[in-house]
Amino acid sequence: MYKKIITYIICIFLLSGCSAFEPSTPLSTEDNQNNQTILEENLFMDYDAGFALGSKIKEIKSLPDKDKSVILVDQESISKQVIESIKFSYNDTPLTPEQHKEKIIDIIRKIAMQAEADRLKIEPTQEEIDAYREQFYNEELLKSNLPYINGYLAGAEITIDDYIQETKFSAYLACKRQALWQQVKPSFEADMQAEAQRRNMRLHDIETEYYKKYGDTLVENAEIQILDKELKKILSR
């Protein structure tokens, strides 16, 4: 039961573009030790907060043009539903324009990485996908946040199984991006080591920066079409 709950939580944040549960680089041992802190900072015991966010997601899903393509990245479509979903944080607090812009850019980066993985025919193994999901499993903490989880389900008017069925592909895509990075990472290894020493920083933090830079390079080389006037304004700021 609790494994299903944690899968559902991961999918909420992956669908919304939130990176709190998706590491910028493959998880390290230190990340595993920090999972409880991550969850504590991003979940609430408050039923009403969960219900408010769930209601908002339900509202977005009912938009008549929710499936309309608003961005194309190498012919991969980003729908209006996805863009609308990332206007709010996990506690239904509206994002600032700058935060919303960063979320949009992050989604574009992810799509560009997935397209590159497709081009290189890179696929994650089932074991990698299972391990990715298991990283975020903490039964005691999940129990303490059941009011928030139940609030979300009630607000969205869905069951945990319904939500998992809708979004189970998200974990696969996250692992696909990680698999791509693992393949290209060796070419950056020496530079990352040298920069970590020069800047006196953790190697994992340097790797995070290189991971994002690599994604940004793919974005620069991608064919991107912004089909929505409002999004053009947001991204031009």
PDB file of C-alpha atoms in Angstrom:
ATOM      1  CA  MET A   1       0.000   0.000   0.000  1.00  0.00           C
ATOM      2  CA  TYR A   2       2.683   2.512   0.992  1.00  0.00           C
ATOM      3  CA  LYS A   3       4.799   1.654  -2.056  1.00  0.00           C
ATOM      4  CA  LYS A   4       1.804   2.703  -4.150  1.00  0.00           C
ATOM      5  CA  ILE A   5       1.484   5.917  -2.176  1.00  0.00           C
ATOM      6  CA  ILE A   6       5.105   6.923  -2.708  1.00  0.00           C
ATOM      7  CA  THR A   7       4.861   6.168  -6.417  1.00  0.00           C
ATOM      8  CA  TYR A   8       1.853   8.443  -6.555  1.00  0.00           C
ATOM      9  CA  ILE A   9       3.698  11.242  -4.758  1.00  0.00           C
ATOM     10  CA  ILE A  10       6.666  11.017  -7.124  1.00  0.00           C
ATOM     11  CA  CYS A  11       4.342  11.200 -10.109  1.00  0.00           C
ATOM     12  CA  ILE A  12       2.655  14.370  -8.826  1.00  0.00           C
ATOM     13  CA  PHE A  13       5.935  16.213  -8.820  1.00  0.00           C
ATOM     14  CA  LEU A  14       7.212  14.747 -12.076  1.00  0.00           C
ATOM     15  CA  LEU A  15       3.999  15.679 -13.887  1.00  0.00           C
ATOM     16  CA  SER A  16       4.024  19.194 -12.483  1.00  0.00           C
ATOM     17  CA  GLY A  17       7.647  19.735 -13.424  1.00  0.00           C
ATOM     18  CA  CYS A  18       8.742  20.073  -9.833  1.00  0.00           C
ATOM     19  CA  SER A  19      12.306  18.915  -9.339  1.00  0.00           C
ATOM     20  CA  ALA A  20      12.109  18.388  -5.583  1.00  0.00           C
ATOM     21  CA  PHE A  21      11.781  14.629  -6.041  1.00  0.00           C
ATOM     22  CA  GLU A  22      13.838  14.327  -9.175  1.00  0.00           C
ATOM     23  CA  PRO A  23      17.580  14.773  -8.670  1.00  0.00           C
ATOM     24  CA  SER A  24      19.499  16.909 -11.130  1.00  0.00           C
ATOM     25  CA  THR A  25      22.041  14.089 -11.337  1.00  0.00           C
ATOM     26  CA  PRO A  26      21.879  10.366 -10.510  1.00  0.00           C
ATOM     27  CA  LEU A  27      21.317   9.909  -6.798  1.00  0.00           C
ATOM     28  CA  SER A  28      24.350   9.501  -4.581  1.00  0.00           C
ATOM     29  CA  THR A  29      24.645   7.761  -1.216  1.00  0.00           C
ATOM     30  CA  GLU A  30      24.402  11.135   0.440  1.00  0.00           C
ATOM     31  CA  ASP A  31      21.130  11.806  -1.387  1.00  0.00           C
ATOM     32  CA  ASN A  32      19.716   8.557  -0.045  1.00  0.00           C
ATOM     33  CA  GLN A  33      20.524   9.676   3.490  1.00  0.00           C
ATOM     34  CA  ASN A  34      18.776  12.994   2.863  1.00  0.00           C
ATOM     35  CA  ASN A  35      15.516  11.538   1.519  1.00  0.00           C
ATOM     36  CA  GLN A  36      13.650  12.043   4.796  1.00  0.00           C
ATOM     37  CA  THR A  37      14.695  15.692   4.929  1.00  0.00           C
ATOM     38  CA  ILE A  38      13.557  16.207   1.337  1.00  0.00           C
ATOM     39  CA  LEU A  39      10.167  14.715   2.064  1.00  0.00           C
ATOM     40  CA  GLU A  40       9.741  16.639   5.307  1.00  0.00           C
ATOM     41  CA  GLU A  41      10.433  19.914   3.521  1.00  0.00           C
ATOM     42  CA  ASN A  42       8.029  19.250   0.659  1.00  0.00           C
ATOM     43  CA  LEU A  43       4.998  17.533   2.210  1.00  0.00           C
ATOM     44  CA  PHE A  44       2.441  18.751   4.695  1.00  0.00           C
ATOM     45  CA  MET A  45       0.169  16.943   7.140  1.00  0.00           C
ATOM     46  CA  ASP A  46      -2.575  19.410   6.306  1.00  0.00           C
ATOM     47  CA  TYR A  47      -5.599  17.836   4.581  1.00  0.00           C
ATOM     48  CA  ASP A  48      -6.832  21.194   3.285  1.00  0.00           C
ATOM     49  CA  ALA A  49      -3.540  21.957   1.513  1.00  0.00           C
ATOM     50  CA  GLY A  50      -3.680  18.624  -0.272  1.00  0.00           C
ATOM     51  CA  PHE A  51      -7.344  19.123  -1.158  1.00  0.00           C
ATOM     52  CA  ALA A  52      -6.677  22.604  -2.586  1.00  0.00           C
ATOM     53  CA  LEU A  53      -3.942  21.331  -4.882  1.00  0.00           C
ATOM     54  CA  GLY A  54      -5.970  18.315  -5.932  1.00  0.00           C
ATOM     55  CA  SER A  55      -8.922  20.550  -6.786  1.00  0.00           C
ATOM     56  CA  LYS A  56      -6.676  22.770  -8.883  1.00  0.00           C
ATOM     57  CA  ILE A  57      -5.336  19.789 -10.828  1.00  0.00           C
ATOM     58  CA  LYS A  58      -8.899  18.566 -11.397  1.00  0.00           C
ATOM     59  CA  GLU A  59      -9.849  21.997 -12.723  1.00  0.00           C
ATOM     60  CA  ILE A  60      -6.892  22.026 -15.112  1.00  0.00           C
ATOM     61  CA  LYS A  61      -7.729  18.546 -16.389  1.00  0.00           C
ATOM     62  CA  SER A  62     -11.234  19.750 -17.253  1.00  0.00           C
ATOM     63  CA  LEU A  63     -10.010  22.542 -19.557  1.00  0.00           C
ATOM     64  CA  PRO A  64     -11.477  21.972 -23.030  1.00  0.00           C
ATOM     65  CA  ASP A  65      -8.148  22.675 -24.718  1.00  0.00           C
ATOM     66  CA  LYS A  66      -5.955  20.931 -22.129  1.00  0.00           C
ATOM     67  CA  ASP A  67      -4.310  18.732 -24.783  1.00  0.00           C
ATOM     68  CA  LYS A  68      -3.465  21.655 -27.055  1.00  0.00           C
ATOM     69  CA  SER A  69       0.237  21.813 -27.972  1.00  0.00           C
ATOM     70  CA  VAL A  70       1.783  25.038 -26.696  1.00  0.00           C
ATOM     71  CA  ILE A  71       5.473  24.152 -27.139  1.00  0.00           C
ATOM     72  CA  LEU A  72       7.221  21.813 -29.562  1.00  0.00           C
ATOM     73  CA  VAL A  73      10.734  20.560 -28.810  1.00  0.00           C
ATOM     74  CA  ASP A  74      12.121  18.562 -31.734  1.00  0.00           C
ATOM     75  CA  GLN A  75       8.490  17.821 -32.614  1.00  0.00           C
ATOM     76  CA  GLU A  76       7.780  16.545 -29.091  1.00  0.00           C
ATOM     77  CA  SER A  77       4.690  18.292 -27.755  1.00  0.00           C
ATOM     78  CA  ILE A  78       4.233  20.017 -24.388  1.00  0.00           C
ATOM     79  CA  SER A  79       0.539  20.459 -23.664  1.00  0.00           C
ATOM     80  CA  LYS A  80      -1.370  23.319 -22.105  1.00  0.00           C
ATOM     81  CA  GLN A  81      -2.298  21.010 -19.221  1.00  0.00           C
ATOM     82  CA  VAL A  82       1.355  20.516 -18.288  1.00  0.00           C
ATOM     83  CA  ILE A  83       2.135  24.239 -18.440  1.00  0.00           C
ATOM     84  CA  GLU A  84      -0.937  25.123 -16.373  1.00  0.00           C
ATOM     85  CA  SER A  85      -0.054  22.454 -13.793  1.00  0.00           C
ATOM     86  CA  ILE A  86       3.342  23.986 -13.080  1.00  0.00           C
ATOM     87  CA  LYS A  87       1.925  27.391 -12.166  1.00  0.00           C
ATOM     88  CA  PHE A  88       1.430  26.116  -8.635  1.00  0.00           C
ATOM     89  CA  SER A  89       3.666  24.555  -6.014  1.00  0.00           C
ATOM     90  CA  TYR A  90       2.860  21.437  -3.994  1.00  0.00           C
ATOM     91  CA  ASN A  91       0.801  23.502  -1.488  1.00  0.00           C
ATOM     92  CA  ASP A  92      -1.256  25.335  -4.150  1.00  0.00           C
ATOM     93  CA  THR A  93       0.755  28.543  -3.786  1.00  0.00           C
ATOM     94  CA  PRO A  94       1.016  30.383  -7.132  1.00  0.00           C
ATOM     95  CA  LEU A  95       4.529  30.680  -8.463  1.00  0.00           C
ATOM     96  CA  THR A  96       6.114  34.008  -9.303  1.00  0.00           C
ATOM     97  CA  PRO A  97       6.554  34.753 -13.034  1.00  0.00           C
ATOM     98  CA  GLU A  98      10.276  34.040 -12.735  1.00  0.00           C
ATOM     99  CA  GLN A  99       9.640  30.723 -10.960  1.00  0.00           C
ATOM    100  CA  HIS A 100       7.094  29.765 -13.618  1.00  0.00           C
ATOM    101  CA  LYS A 101       9.598  30.620 -16.349  1.00  0.00           C
ATOM    102  CA  GLU A 102      12.225  28.400 -14.698  1.00  0.00           C
ATOM    103  CA  LYS A 103       9.721  25.537 -14.528  1.00  0.00           C
ATOM    104  CA  ILE A 104       8.948  25.900 -18.231  1.00  0.00           C
ATOM    105  CA  ILE A 105      12.639  25.950 -19.115  1.00  0.00           C
ATOM    106  CA  ASP A 106      13.171  22.853 -16.975  1.00  0.00           C
ATOM    107  CA  ILE A 107      10.447  20.984 -18.872  1.00  0.00           C
ATOM    108  CA  ILE A 108      11.961  22.013 -22.206  1.00  0.00           C
ATOM    109  CA  ARG A 109      15.356  20.788 -20.975  1.00  0.00           C
ATOM    110  CA  LYS A 110      13.860  17.431 -19.973  1.00  0.00           C
ATOM    111  CA  ILE A 111      12.138  16.980 -23.332  1.00  0.00           C
ATOM    112  CA  ALA A 112      15.385  17.802 -25.164  1.00  0.00           C
ATOM    113  CA  MET A 113      17.227  15.189 -23.095  1.00  0.00           C
ATOM    114  CA  GLN A 114      14.555  12.588 -23.776  1.00  0.00           C
ATOM    115  CA  ALA A 115      14.788  13.322 -27.500  1.00  0.00           C
ATOM    116  CA  GLU A 116      18.560  12.857 -27.364  1.00  0.00           C
ATOM    117  CA  ALA A 117      18.134   9.574 -25.491  1.00  0.00           C
ATOM    118  CA  ASP A 118      15.740   8.435 -28.218  1.00  0.00           C
ATOM    119  CA  ARG A 119      18.240   9.441 -30.894  1.00  0.00           C
ATOM    120  CA  LEU A 120      20.972   7.419 -29.183  1.00  0.00           C
ATOM    121  CA  LYS A 121      18.528   4.552 -28.496  1.00  0.00           C
ATOM    122  CA  ILE A 122      19.169   4.715 -24.735  1.00  0.00           C
ATOM    123  CA  GLU A 123      16.707   2.924 -22.478  1.00  0.00           C
ATOM    124  CA  PRO A 124      16.744   2.465 -18.686  1.00  0.00           C
ATOM    125  CA  THR A 125      16.467  -1.016 -17.248  1.00  0.00           C
ATOM    126  CA  GLN A 126      13.515  -2.063 -15.130  1.00  0.00           C
ATOM    127  CA  GLU A 127      15.924  -2.455 -12.221  1.00  0.00           C
ATOM    128  CA  GLU A 128      16.971   1.202 -12.584  1.00  0.00           C
ATOM    129  CA  ILE A 129      13.355   2.321 -12.647  1.00  0.00           C
ATOM    130  CA  ASP A 130      12.510   0.253  -9.575  1.00  0.00           C
ATOM    131  CA  ALA A 131      15.582   1.595  -7.742  1.00  0.00           C
ATOM    132  CA  TYR A 132      14.647   5.169  -8.638  1.00  0.00           C
ATOM    133  CA  ARG A 133      11.213   4.739  -7.104  1.00  0.00           C
ATOM    134  CA  GLU A 134      12.591   2.945  -4.055  1.00  0.00           C
ATOM    135  CA  GLN A 135      14.893   5.895  -3.273  1.00  0.00           C
ATOM    136  CA  PHE A 136      11.875   7.833  -2.070  1.00  0.00           C
ATOM    137  CA  TYR A 137      10.268   5.115   0.012  1.00  0.00           C
ATOM    138  CA  ASN A 138       9.991   5.979   3.696  1.00  0.00           C
ATOM    139  CA  GLU A 139       7.013   4.275   5.309  1.00  0.00           C
ATOM    140  CA  GLU A 140       6.999   6.153   8.614  1.00  0.00           C
ATOM    141  CA  LEU A 141       7.159   9.556   6.947  1.00  0.00           C
ATOM    142  CA  LEU A 142       4.451   8.552   4.482  1.00  0.00           C
ATOM    143  CA  LYS A 143       2.192   7.560   7.333  1.00  0.00           C
ATOM    144  CA  SER A 144       2.676  10.970   8.921  1.00  0.00           C
ATOM    145  CA  ASN A 145       1.582  12.660   5.681  1.00  0.00           C
ATOM    146  CA  LEU A 146      -1.494  10.602   4.921  1.00  0.00           C
ATOM    147  CA  PRO A 147      -3.849  13.561   5.646  1.00  0.00           C
ATOM    148  CA  TYR A 148      -2.166  15.601   2.891  1.00  0.00           C
ATOM    149  CA  ILE A 149      -2.216  12.642   0.506  1.00  0.00           C
ATOM    150  CA  ASN A 150      -5.850  11.863   1.231  1.00  0.00           C
ATOM    151  CA  GLY A 151      -6.720  15.540   0.777  1.00  0.00           C
ATOM    152  CA  TYR A 152      -5.139  15.561  -2.663  1.00  0.00           C
ATOM    153  CA  LEU A 153      -6.991  12.415  -3.711  1.00  0.00           C
ATOM    154  CA  ALA A 154     -10.299  13.864  -2.521  1.00  0.00           C
ATOM    155  CA  GLY A 155      -9.706  17.211  -4.233  1.00  0.00           C
ATOM    156  CA  ALA A 156      -8.692  15.594  -7.509  1.00  0.00           C
ATOM    157  CA  GLU A 157     -11.472  12.986  -7.146  1.00  0.00           C
ATOM    158  CA  ILE A 158      -9.143  10.115  -8.017  1.00  0.00           C
ATOM    159  CA  THR A 159      -7.809   7.000  -6.356  1.00  0.00           C
ATOM    160  CA  ILE A 160      -4.140   6.234  -5.839  1.00  0.00           C
ATOM    161  CA  ASP A 161      -4.372   3.446  -8.417  1.00  0.00           C
ATOM    162  CA  ASP A 162      -6.022   5.811 -10.911  1.00  0.00           C
ATOM    163  CA  TYR A 163      -3.232   8.318 -10.547  1.00  0.00           C
ATOM    164  CA  ILE A 164      -0.478   5.707 -10.793  1.00  0.00           C
ATOM    165  CA  GLN A 165      -2.063   4.343 -13.953  1.00  0.00           C
ATOM    166  CA  GLU A 166      -2.138   7.823 -15.501  1.00  0.00           C
ATOM    167  CA  THR A 167       1.421   8.828 -14.660  1.00  0.00           C
ATOM    168  CA  LYS A 168       3.525   5.668 -14.272  1.00  0.00           C
ATOM    169  CA  PHE A 169       5.373   6.609 -17.481  1.00  0.00           C
ATOM    170  CA  SER A 170       6.882   9.635 -15.719  1.00  0.00           C
ATOM    171  CA  ALA A 171       9.292   7.556 -13.637  1.00  0.00           C
ATOM    172  CA  TYR A 172      10.439   5.809 -16.804  1.00  0.00           C
ATOM    173  CA  LEU A 173      11.185   9.158 -18.484  1.00  0.00           C
ATOM    174  CA  ALA A 174      13.140  10.398 -15.462  1.00  0.00           C
ATOM    175  CA  CYS A 175      15.285   7.251 -15.544  1.00  0.00           C
ATOM    176  CA  LYS A 176      15.739   7.639 -19.281  1.00  0.00           C
ATOM    177  CA  ARG A 177      17.279  11.081 -18.737  1.00  0.00           C
ATOM    178  CA  GLN A 178      19.482   9.654 -16.009  1.00  0.00           C
ATOM    179  CA  ALA A 179      20.596   6.833 -18.313  1.00  0.00           C
ATOM    180  CA  LEU A 180      21.538   9.391 -20.970  1.00  0.00           C
ATOM    181  CA  TRP A 181      23.634  11.308 -18.454  1.00  0.00           C
ATOM    182  CA  GLN A 182      25.391   8.148 -17.323  1.00  0.00           C
ATOM    183  CA  GLN A 183      26.431   7.495 -20.924  1.00  0.00           C
ATOM    184  CA  VAL A 184      27.808  11.003 -21.590  1.00  0.00           C
ATOM    185  CA  LYS A 185      29.151  11.675 -18.088  1.00  0.00           C
ATOM    186  CA  PRO A 186      32.614  10.078 -18.648  1.00  0.00           C
ATOM    187  CA  SER A 187      33.455  12.778 -21.194  1.00  0.00           C
ATOM    188  CA  PHE A 188      33.016  15.409 -18.450  1.00  0.00           C
ATOM    189  CA  GLU A 189      34.622  13.449 -15.611  1.00  0.00           C
ATOM    190  CA  ALA A 190      38.101  15.006 -15.707  1.00  0.00           C
ATOM    191  CA  ASP A 191      36.773  18.556 -15.996  1.00  0.00           C
ATOM    192  CA  MET A 192      34.340  17.982 -13.127  1.00  0.00           C
ATOM    193  CA  GLN A 193      37.067  16.603 -10.881  1.00  0.00           C
ATOM    194  CA  ALA A 194      39.355  19.549 -11.643  1.00  0.00           C
ATOM    195  CA  GLU A 195      36.616  22.109 -11.079  1.00  0.00           C
ATOM    196  CA  ALA A 196      35.541  20.525  -7.809  1.00  0.00           C
ATOM    197  CA  GLN A 197      39.099  20.851  -6.518  1.00  0.00           C
ATOM    198  CA  ARG A 198      39.543  24.386  -7.857  1.00  0.00           C
ATOM    199  CA  ARG A 199      36.298  25.636  -6.322  1.00  0.00           C
ATOM    200  CA  ASN A 200      36.567  23.455  -3.206  1.00  0.00           C
ATOM    201  CA  MET A 201      33.094  22.023  -3.798  1.00  0.00           C
ATOM    202  CA  ARG A 202      31.516  18.579  -3.576  1.00  0.00           C
ATOM    203  CA  LEU A 203      31.882  16.637  -6.804  1.00  0.00           C
ATOM    204  CA  HIS A 204      28.157  15.873  -6.737  1.00  0.00           C
ATOM    205  CA  ASP A 205      27.341  19.607  -6.741  1.00  0.00           C
ATOM    206  CA  ILE A 206      29.660  20.186  -9.687  1.00  0.00           C
ATOM    207  CA  GLU A 207      28.038  17.261 -11.479  1.00  0.00           C
ATOM    208  CA  THR A 208      24.649  18.883 -10.991  1.00  0.00           C
ATOM    209  CA  GLU A 209      25.909  22.007 -12.732  1.00  0.00           C
ATOM    210  CA  TYR A 210      27.373  20.021 -15.620  1.00  0.00           C
ATOM    211  CA  TYR A 211      24.192  17.993 -15.977  1.00  0.00           C
ATOM    212  CA  LYS A 212      22.157  21.168 -16.402  1.00  0.00           C
ATOM    213  CA  LYS A 213      24.720  22.686 -18.774  1.00  0.00           C
ATOM    214  CA  TYR A 214      24.566  19.540 -20.876  1.00  0.00           C
ATOM    215  CA  GLY A 215      20.782  19.782 -20.991  1.00  0.00           C
ATOM    216  CA  ASP A 216      20.989  23.468 -21.918  1.00  0.00           C
ATOM    217  CA  THR A 217      23.345  22.618 -24.789  1.00  0.00           C
ATOM    218  CA  LEU A 218      20.777  20.158 -26.113  1.00  0.00           C
ATOM    219  CA  VAL A 219      18.104  22.852 -25.836  1.00  0.00           C
ATOM    220  CA  GLU A 220      20.268  25.290 -27.817  1.00  0.00           C
ATOM    221  CA  ASN A 221      20.615  22.721 -30.589  1.00  0.00           C
ATOM    222  CA  ALA A 222      16.969  21.663 -30.552  1.00  0.00           C
ATOM    223  CA  GLU A 223      14.245  22.918 -32.827  1.00  0.00           C
ATOM    224  CA  ILE A 224      11.866  24.712 -30.464  1.00  0.00           C
ATOM    225  CA  GLN A 225       8.552  26.302 -31.380  1.00  0.00           C
ATOM    226  CA  ILE A 226       6.592  28.378 -28.875  1.00  0.00           C
ATOM    227  CA  LEU A 227       2.998  28.211 -30.105  1.00  0.00           C
ATOM    228  CA  ASP A 228       1.348  30.253 -27.347  1.00  0.00           C
ATOM    229  CA  LYS A 229       1.592  34.073 -27.292  1.00  0.00           C
ATOM    230  CA  GLU A 230       1.558  34.303 -23.502  1.00  0.00           C
ATOM    231  CA  LEU A 231       4.363  31.759 -23.191  1.00  0.00           C
ATOM    232  CA  LYS A 232       6.415  33.731 -25.705  1.00  0.00           C
ATOM    233  CA  LYS A 233       6.103  36.764 -23.427  1.00  0.00           C
ATOM    234  CA  ILE A 234       7.071  34.752 -20.341  1.00  0.00           C
ATOM    235  CA  LEU A 235      10.125  33.194 -21.966  1.00  0.00           C
ATOM    236  CA  SER A 236      11.313  36.478 -23.462  1.00  0.00           C
ATOM    237  CA  ARG A 237      11.551  38.191 -20.054  1.00  0.00           C
TER     238      ARG A 237
END
